[in-house]
Amino acid sequence: MLVLSRKTNESIMIGDNVEIKIVEVKGDYVKLGITAPRSIAVHRKEIYEAIKRENEQAAKTQHVDEQKLEEKLKELKDKDKDNKKKPN
């Protein structure tokens, strides 16, 4: 972890297009200003972790649905094979 000291109105750069500026320091709180392209998501860590949990849960739910879909598809294929074997 890189640790830097900055004063109010000083910045650090991440790459060429992300700037983090110290806007205000008040007691235990530091107010940051972040300038970044819209293509880069910027979230507080607790929000990022909540989004990550939700995405993981959605992926699990989707996986279950895919499994049910595969089972149903197999049933339909088996049924189709049985129908083709029966004489008309």
CSV table of C-alpha atoms in Angstrom, one decimal, residues 22-69:
chain,number,residue,atom,x,y,z
A,22,ILE,CA,-8.2,16.7,-0.7
A,23,VAL,CA,-11.1,19.2,-0.4
A,24,GLU,CA,-11.4,19.5,3.4
A,25,VAL,CA,-10.0,18.0,6.6
A,26,LYS,CA,-12.3,18.3,9.7
A,27,GLY,CA,-11.4,16.3,12.8
A,28,ASP,CA,-11.4,12.6,11.8
A,29,TYR,CA,-13.0,13.2,8.4
A,30,VAL,CA,-11.4,13.9,5.1
A,31,LYS,CA,-13.5,15.2,2.2
A,32,LEU,CA,-12.2,14.0,-1.2
A,33,GLY,CA,-12.9,15.2,-4.6
A,34,ILE,CA,-12.5,12.7,-7.4
A,35,THR,CA,-12.2,13.5,-11.1
A,36,ALA,CA,-12.4,10.5,-13.3
A,37,PRO,CA,-13.8,9.5,-16.7
A,38,ARG,CA,-17.5,8.3,-16.6
A,39,SER,CA,-16.2,4.9,-17.8
A,40,ILE,CA,-14.6,4.4,-14.4
A,41,ALA,CA,-16.9,3.5,-11.6
A,42,VAL,CA,-16.2,5.4,-8.3
A,43,HIS,CA,-17.9,4.2,-5.1
A,44,ARG,CA,-17.3,4.2,-1.4
A,45,LYS,CA,-16.0,0.8,-0.4
A,46,GLU,CA,-19.1,-0.2,1.5
A,47,ILE,CA,-21.2,0.6,-1.5
A,48,TYR,CA,-18.9,-1.3,-3.8
A,49,GLU,CA,-19.0,-4.3,-1.6
A,50,ALA,CA,-22.8,-4.2,-1.5
A,51,ILE,CA,-22.9,-4.1,-5.3
A,52,LYS,CA,-20.5,-7.0,-5.5
A,53,ARG,CA,-22.6,-9.1,-3.1
A,54,GLU,CA,-25.8,-8.3,-5.1
A,55,ASN,CA,-24.0,-9.3,-8.4
A,56,GLU,CA,-22.7,-12.5,-6.9
A,57,GLN,CA,-26.2,-13.4,-5.6
A,58,ALA,CA,-27.7,-12.6,-9.0
A,59,ALA,CA,-25.1,-14.8,-10.7
A,60,LYS,CA,-26.0,-17.7,-8.4
A,61,THR,CA,-29.7,-17.3,-9.1
A,62,GLN,CA,-29.0,-17.1,-12.8
A,63,HIS,CA,-27.0,-20.3,-12.6
A,64,VAL,CA,-29.9,-22.2,-10.9
A,65,ASP,CA,-32.2,-21.0,-13.7
A,66,GLU,CA,-29.7,-22.1,-16.3
A,67,GLN,CA,-29.6,-25.5,-14.7
A,68,LYS,CA,-33.4,-25.8,-14.7
A,69,LEU,CA,-33.4,-24.7,-18.3
